[in-house]
Amino acid sequence: MARTLPELRVLIDAVDQELLTLLSRRAALANEVGEVKKLDGSAVFRPDREAQVIANLQQANQGALKSESVAVIWREIMSACRALEAPQRVAYLGPKGTFSEEAALRFFGSSITHVPCANFDEVFHAATAGSAEFGVIPVENSTEGVVTRSLDLLLNSPLHIVGEISLLVRHHLLRSTASLEGIEVVLAHPQALAQCQQWLTTHLPHAERRAVSSNAEGARLAASNPAWAGIASERAGSEFGLHIASHAIQDEAFNRTRFVVVCLPSVLPAPEASGKDCTSLVVSVPNKPGAVHDMLVPLKLHGVSMTRFESRPARSGQWEYYFYIDLQGHPSQPHVAAALKDLSSLCAFYKVLGTYPLAD
Ligand SMILES: O=C(O)C(=O)C[C@]1(C(=O)O)C=C[C@@H](O)C=C1
């Protein structure tokens, strides 16, 4: 005879008690790890070790849970254990409800100390001055391209990149009522206004587009005026008690934003090779014919793939540029090391921004 719902719930309660005992044992071990790390000064957050723990469990998993669920559950377990070792403060573009916050939670799990900042400069400052261990910043969007301020800040910062997150970004039109009637102003971060420009032109041609410091800030302001609407995430909508007047208004259905995690090398040294890594550089070459072509030759010679190439003005007034390059691979791989050595010898300026595992 099939078991009844009350019977099944009794069994689930018993399993949960066992799980709790086991999780408490795990937490006590993490506490001990924390003590060891305090003594030897090593990094609390070890994304490489966390990735290994998850990979081991996914391989061992014979049960009914999906592989992705195993990853999600253990990411949260390790986030909670890590917070027992030492709270990890993560700076990002606030207020609550931004996509940057979502990216931070995806990477670190939910047991972090939130450090919401007013702009990207503040994020860098927090992680450099030590009021946060880590910063999370967007670097590129699949519709709008590069986030220029982030690239400019990376150039002169002592922070290095230790990880990346790629988020599917769905923008909703949020306001105090669920209709499009009577909207006079649409408030959002300039990137979001740009990612939704066709929709705005078609559906709200007469509304003023007003740029604000973040989408969540636009949503916060939209809550104060019925003629205003914001463009932001569902989370921001619930944070400020707004209705979704129109769903997923971004011009590209698969609009993605790539974020990077930055920190001082003393907080977390460069991650070791994971087998699927990216190395980010910024370089400049002398302003002479063929220099950009020559700079890329070592990559071809040593068989290293370039996945990104962006230029930013060097602001010298001489039509000089910095080039932001992403390569596939890790400097511990001989062909990557050889390509980097040859490339650096051709550059007037050369800086490795970081080497880190690729996002799934
Ligand atoms: O193995 C470690 O170094 C730990 O600190 C333990 C642990 C875990 O919970 O498994 C927690 C935090 C680290 O980021 C990695 C793993």
Coordinates of C-alpha atoms and ligand atoms in Angstrom, one line a residue:
M1 CA 0.0 0.0 0.0
A2 CA 1.2 3.5 -0.9
R3 CA 2.4 5.6 2.1
T4 CA 0.1 8.5 3.1
L5 CA 1.1 12.1 3.1
P6 CA 1.4 12.3 6.9
E7 CA 3.5 9.1 7.0
L8 CA 5.8 10.5 4.3
R9 CA 6.2 13.8 6.2
V10 CA 7.2 12.0 9.4
L11 CA 9.9 10.3 7.3
I12 CA 11.1 13.6 5.8
D13 CA 11.2 15.2 9.2
A14 CA 13.5 12.3 10.4
V15 CA 15.8 12.7 7.4
D16 CA 15.9 16.5 8.0
Q17 CA 17.0 15.9 11.6
E18 CA 19.8 13.6 10.4
L19 CA 20.8 16.2 7.8
L20 CA 20.9 18.9 10.4
T21 CA 23.2 16.8 12.6
L22 CA 25.5 16.2 9.7
L23 CA 25.5 19.9 8.6
S24 CA 26.3 20.9 12.2
R25 CA 29.3 18.6 12.1
R26 CA 30.4 20.1 8.8
A27 CA 30.0 23.6 10.2
A28 CA 32.1 22.7 13.3
L29 CA 34.8 21.4 10.9
A30 CA 34.7 24.7 8.9
N31 CA 35.0 26.6 12.2
E32 CA 38.2 24.6 12.9
V33 CA 39.5 25.3 9.4
G34 CA 38.9 29.0 10.2
E35 CA 41.1 28.8 13.2
V36 CA 43.9 27.1 11.2
K37 CA 43.6 29.8 8.5
K38 CA 43.7 32.6 11.1
L39 CA 47.1 31.2 12.3
D40 CA 48.7 30.7 8.8
G41 CA 47.0 33.8 7.3
S42 CA 45.6 31.9 4.3
A43 CA 42.6 32.9 2.3
V44 CA 39.1 32.2 3.7
F45 CA 37.4 32.0 0.4
R46 CA 38.8 29.3 -1.9
P47 CA 36.7 29.1 -5.0
D48 CA 39.0 26.4 -6.4
R49 CA 38.4 24.1 -3.4
E50 CA 34.6 24.8 -3.5
A51 CA 34.5 23.9 -7.2
Q52 CA 36.4 20.7 -6.4
V53 CA 33.9 19.8 -3.6
I54 CA 31.0 20.3 -6.0
A55 CA 32.6 18.4 -8.8
N56 CA 33.4 15.4 -6.5
L57 CA 29.8 15.3 -5.3
Q58 CA 28.3 15.6 -8.8
Q59 CA 30.5 12.7 -9.8
A60 CA 29.4 10.6 -6.8
N61 CA 25.7 11.5 -7.2
Q62 CA 23.7 8.4 -7.8
G63 CA 20.4 9.7 -6.4
A64 CA 17.4 11.5 -7.7
L65 CA 18.8 15.0 -7.3
K66 CA 19.8 16.8 -10.5
S67 CA 23.5 17.6 -10.9
E68 CA 22.6 21.3 -11.0
S69 CA 20.6 21.0 -7.8
V70 CA 23.7 19.4 -6.1
A71 CA 25.7 22.4 -7.1
V72 CA 23.1 24.9 -5.9
I73 CA 22.7 23.2 -2.5
W74 CA 26.4 22.8 -1.8
R75 CA 27.2 26.3 -2.9
E76 CA 24.8 27.5 -0.2
I77 CA 26.2 25.1 2.4
M78 CA 29.7 26.2 1.7
S79 CA 28.7 29.9 1.8
A80 CA 27.2 29.3 5.3
C81 CA 30.4 27.4 6.4
R82 CA 32.6 30.1 5.0
A83 CA 30.7 32.8 6.9
L84 CA 31.5 30.9 10.1
E85 CA 35.2 31.1 9.3
A86 CA 35.1 34.9 8.7
P87 CA 32.3 37.0 7.2
Q88 CA 33.1 37.9 3.6
R89 CA 32.1 41.5 2.7
V90 CA 31.2 41.9 -1.0
A91 CA 30.9 45.4 -2.6
Y92 CA 28.7 45.9 -5.6
L93 CA 26.6 48.6 -7.3
G94 CA 23.6 49.0 -5.0
P95 CA 21.0 49.5 -3.7
K96 CA 19.4 46.1 -3.0
G97 CA 17.8 44.5 -6.0
T98 CA 20.5 45.3 -8.7
F99 CA 21.8 42.7 -11.1
S100 CA 25.2 43.3 -9.5
E101 CA 23.8 42.0 -6.2
E102 CA 22.3 39.0 -8.0
A103 CA 25.7 38.3 -9.6
A104 CA 27.4 38.6 -6.1
L105 CA 24.9 36.1 -4.6
R106 CA 25.3 33.7 -7.5
F107 CA 29.1 33.7 -7.0
F108 CA 29.4 33.7 -3.2
G109 CA 26.0 32.2 -2.1
S110 CA 23.8 34.1 0.2
S111 CA 25.9 34.1 3.4
I112 CA 27.8 37.3 2.7
T113 CA 27.9 40.7 4.2
H114 CA 26.4 43.1 1.6
V115 CA 28.4 46.3 0.9
P116 CA 26.1 48.1 -1.6
C117 CA 27.9 51.1 -3.2
A118 CA 26.7 54.2 -5.1
N119 CA 28.9 53.7 -8.2
F120 CA 31.6 51.5 -9.6
D121 CA 34.4 53.8 -8.3
E122 CA 33.1 53.2 -4.8
V123 CA 33.1 49.4 -5.4
F124 CA 36.8 49.6 -6.3
H125 CA 37.6 51.8 -3.4
A126 CA 35.8 49.5 -0.9
A127 CA 37.8 46.5 -2.0
T128 CA 41.1 48.4 -2.2
A129 CA 40.7 50.2 1.2
G130 CA 39.6 47.0 3.0
S131 CA 36.0 47.9 3.8
A132 CA 35.1 44.8 1.6
E133 CA 37.2 41.7 0.8
F134 CA 35.7 41.5 -2.7
G135 CA 34.0 43.7 -5.4
V136 CA 31.7 42.6 -8.2
I137 CA 31.4 44.7 -11.3
P138 CA 29.9 44.3 -14.7
V139 CA 32.3 44.4 -17.6
E140 CA 30.3 43.7 -20.7
N141 CA 26.7 43.2 -22.0
S142 CA 25.8 41.2 -25.0
T143 CA 23.6 44.0 -26.4
E144 CA 25.4 47.1 -25.4
G145 CA 29.0 46.0 -25.3
V146 CA 31.6 47.1 -22.8
V147 CA 31.0 48.8 -19.5
T148 CA 33.6 51.5 -20.0
R149 CA 34.0 52.8 -16.5
S150 CA 34.7 49.3 -15.2
L151 CA 37.5 48.8 -17.8
D152 CA 39.0 52.2 -17.0
L153 CA 39.0 51.4 -13.3
L154 CA 40.7 48.0 -13.8
L155 CA 43.6 49.7 -15.6
N156 CA 45.1 51.5 -12.6
S157 CA 43.7 49.4 -9.8
P158 CA 45.8 47.1 -7.5
L159 CA 42.8 44.7 -7.6
H160 CA 42.9 41.6 -9.7
I161 CA 40.2 39.5 -11.3
V162 CA 39.6 36.1 -9.6
G163 CA 36.3 35.0 -11.1
E164 CA 33.5 35.7 -13.5
I165 CA 29.7 35.4 -13.6
S166 CA 27.4 35.5 -16.7
L167 CA 23.8 36.5 -15.9
L168 CA 20.8 36.4 -18.2
V169 CA 19.4 39.9 -17.7
R170 CA 15.7 40.4 -18.0
H171 CA 14.5 44.0 -17.6
H172 CA 10.9 44.7 -16.5
L173 CA 9.0 48.0 -16.6
L174 CA 8.1 48.6 -13.0
R175 CA 5.7 51.1 -11.5
S176 CA 3.0 51.6 -8.9
T177 CA 0.2 50.3 -11.2
A178 CA 0.3 47.5 -13.7
S179 CA -0.6 49.6 -16.8
L180 CA 1.4 51.7 -19.3
E181 CA -1.1 54.5 -19.1
G182 CA 0.2 58.0 -18.1
I183 CA 3.9 57.2 -17.8
E184 CA 5.8 60.4 -18.2
V185 CA 9.3 59.4 -17.1
V186 CA 11.3 56.2 -17.3
L187 CA 14.2 55.9 -14.9
A188 CA 17.1 53.5 -15.2
H189 CA 20.8 53.1 -15.5
P190 CA 22.1 54.3 -18.9
Q191 CA 23.0 50.7 -19.9
A192 CA 19.4 49.5 -19.2
L193 CA 17.9 52.4 -21.1
A194 CA 20.1 51.5 -24.1
Q195 CA 19.3 47.8 -23.8
C196 CA 15.5 48.6 -24.0
Q197 CA 15.6 51.5 -26.5
Q198 CA 13.5 49.9 -29.3
W199 CA 10.8 48.8 -26.8
L200 CA 10.7 52.3 -25.3
T201 CA 10.5 54.0 -28.7
T202 CA 7.6 51.6 -29.8
H203 CA 5.6 51.6 -26.5
L204 CA 6.4 54.8 -24.7
P205 CA 7.6 57.2 -27.4
H206 CA 6.7 60.3 -25.4
A207 CA 8.1 59.3 -22.1
E208 CA 11.3 61.1 -21.0
R209 CA 14.2 58.6 -20.4
R210 CA 16.1 59.7 -17.3
A211 CA 19.4 58.1 -16.4
V212 CA 20.0 57.3 -12.8
S213 CA 22.9 55.6 -10.9
S214 CA 21.4 52.1 -10.9
N215 CA 18.2 50.3 -12.0
A216 CA 17.3 49.6 -8.4
E217 CA 17.6 53.3 -7.7
G218 CA 15.2 54.0 -10.6
A219 CA 12.8 51.5 -9.2
R220 CA 13.1 53.1 -5.7
L221 CA 12.3 56.5 -7.3
A222 CA 9.4 55.1 -9.4
A223 CA 7.7 54.0 -6.1
S224 CA 7.4 57.7 -5.1
N225 CA 5.6 59.0 -8.2
P226 CA 2.7 57.3 -10.1
A227 CA 3.7 58.9 -13.4
W228 CA 7.2 57.4 -13.2
A229 CA 8.4 53.9 -14.1
G230 CA 11.7 52.1 -13.6
I231 CA 13.4 49.5 -15.6
A232 CA 14.8 46.8 -13.3
S233 CA 14.8 43.2 -12.1
E234 CA 11.8 41.4 -10.6
R235 CA 13.7 41.4 -7.3
A236 CA 14.0 45.2 -7.4
G237 CA 10.2 45.3 -8.1
S238 CA 9.4 43.3 -5.0
E239 CA 11.9 45.2 -2.9
F240 CA 10.1 48.5 -3.6
G241 CA 6.5 47.1 -3.8
L242 CA 6.1 47.8 -7.6
H243 CA 4.0 46.1 -10.2
I244 CA 5.4 44.7 -13.5
A245 CA 3.7 46.9 -16.1
S246 CA 5.5 45.0 -18.9
H247 CA 7.7 41.9 -18.7
A248 CA 11.1 41.4 -20.3
I249 CA 11.3 44.6 -22.3
Q250 CA 15.0 44.2 -23.3
D251 CA 15.5 44.4 -27.1
E252 CA 17.5 41.1 -27.2
A253 CA 15.8 38.0 -25.7
F254 CA 19.1 36.6 -24.6
N255 CA 20.5 39.7 -23.1
R256 CA 23.5 38.7 -20.9
T257 CA 25.8 40.6 -18.7
R258 CA 29.2 39.4 -17.7
F259 CA 30.5 40.4 -14.2
V260 CA 33.9 39.9 -12.7
V261 CA 34.9 39.4 -9.1
V262 CA 37.9 41.5 -8.0
C263 CA 40.0 41.6 -4.8
L264 CA 43.5 42.4 -3.6
P265 CA 46.0 39.6 -4.2
S266 CA 46.6 39.5 -0.4
V267 CA 42.9 38.5 0.1
L268 CA 43.0 35.8 -2.6
P269 CA 46.0 35.0 -4.8
A270 CA 45.5 34.2 -8.5
P271 CA 43.5 31.0 -8.8
E272 CA 45.4 27.9 -9.9
A273 CA 44.6 26.3 -13.3
S274 CA 41.1 24.7 -13.4
G275 CA 41.3 23.3 -16.9
K276 CA 38.9 25.9 -18.3
D277 CA 40.4 29.3 -17.6
C278 CA 40.5 32.8 -18.9
T279 CA 43.4 35.3 -18.6
S280 CA 42.6 39.0 -19.0
L281 CA 45.2 41.6 -20.0
V282 CA 45.4 45.2 -20.7
V283 CA 48.2 46.4 -23.1
S284 CA 49.3 49.3 -25.3
V285 CA 51.6 49.2 -28.2
P286 CA 53.7 52.0 -29.7
N287 CA 51.6 54.2 -32.1
K288 CA 53.2 52.9 -35.4
P289 CA 52.0 51.0 -38.5
G290 CA 51.4 47.3 -37.9
A291 CA 52.0 47.4 -34.2
V292 CA 48.5 46.0 -33.3
H293 CA 48.9 43.3 -35.8
D294 CA 52.4 42.4 -34.6
M295 CA 51.2 42.2 -31.0
L296 CA 48.7 39.5 -31.9
V297 CA 51.1 37.3 -33.8
P298 CA 52.5 35.5 -30.7
L299 CA 49.0 34.3 -29.9
K300 CA 48.7 32.7 -33.3
L301 CA 52.2 31.3 -33.1
H302 CA 51.6 29.6 -29.8
G303 CA 48.0 28.5 -30.5
V304 CA 46.3 30.7 -27.9
S305 CA 42.7 31.7 -28.6
M306 CA 41.6 35.2 -28.0
T307 CA 38.0 35.5 -26.9
R308 CA 37.8 39.3 -26.5
F309 CA 39.5 42.4 -27.9
E310 CA 38.4 45.8 -26.8
S311 CA 40.0 49.2 -27.2
R312 CA 39.8 52.2 -24.9
P313 CA 41.3 55.7 -25.6
A314 CA 44.5 56.2 -23.6
R315 CA 43.4 59.9 -23.0
S316 CA 46.8 61.1 -24.1
G317 CA 45.4 63.2 -27.0
Q318 CA 47.7 61.2 -29.3
W319 CA 45.1 58.7 -30.7
E320 CA 46.7 56.1 -28.5
Y321 CA 44.7 53.2 -27.1
Y322 CA 44.7 50.5 -24.4
F323 CA 43.6 47.1 -25.6
Y324 CA 41.7 44.8 -23.3
I325 CA 42.4 41.2 -24.3
D326 CA 40.9 37.9 -22.9
L327 CA 42.8 34.7 -23.7
Q328 CA 41.7 31.1 -23.2
G329 CA 44.1 29.4 -20.8
H330 CA 46.2 29.8 -17.7
P331 CA 49.8 31.2 -17.5
S332 CA 50.9 27.8 -15.9
Q333 CA 50.3 26.2 -19.3
P334 CA 53.6 26.4 -21.3
H335 CA 52.0 27.6 -24.6
V336 CA 50.1 30.4 -22.7
A337 CA 53.3 31.4 -20.8
A338 CA 55.3 31.5 -24.0
A339 CA 52.6 33.6 -25.8
L340 CA 52.4 36.1 -22.9
K341 CA 56.2 36.4 -22.7
D342 CA 56.4 37.2 -26.5
L343 CA 53.4 39.5 -26.4
S344 CA 54.7 41.5 -23.4
S345 CA 58.0 42.1 -25.1
L346 CA 56.1 44.0 -27.9
C347 CA 54.1 46.2 -25.6
A348 CA 54.7 49.7 -24.2
F349 CA 52.3 48.9 -21.4
Y350 CA 51.4 45.4 -20.2
K351 CA 49.3 44.3 -17.2
V352 CA 47.7 41.0 -16.4
L353 CA 44.3 41.9 -14.9
G354 CA 43.7 38.3 -13.7
T355 CA 43.5 34.6 -14.5
Y356 CA 40.3 32.8 -13.4
P357 CA 38.0 29.9 -14.1
L358 CA 35.5 30.5 -16.9
A359 CA 31.8 30.8 -15.8
D360 CA 29.6 27.8 -16.6
Ligands
LIG1 O1 38.5 23.9 2.6 C1 38.6 25.1 3.0 O2 39.6 25.8 2.8 C2 37.4 25.7 3.7 O3 37.6 26.8 4.2 C3 36.1 24.9 3.8 C4 35.1 25.4 2.8 C5 33.9 24.4 2.8 O4 32.9 24.8 3.4 O5 34.1 23.3 2.3 C6 34.7 26.8 3.1 C7 35.2 27.9 2.5 C8 36.2 27.8 1.4 O6 35.9 28.7 0.4 C9 36.3 26.4 0.8 C10 35.8 25.3 1.4

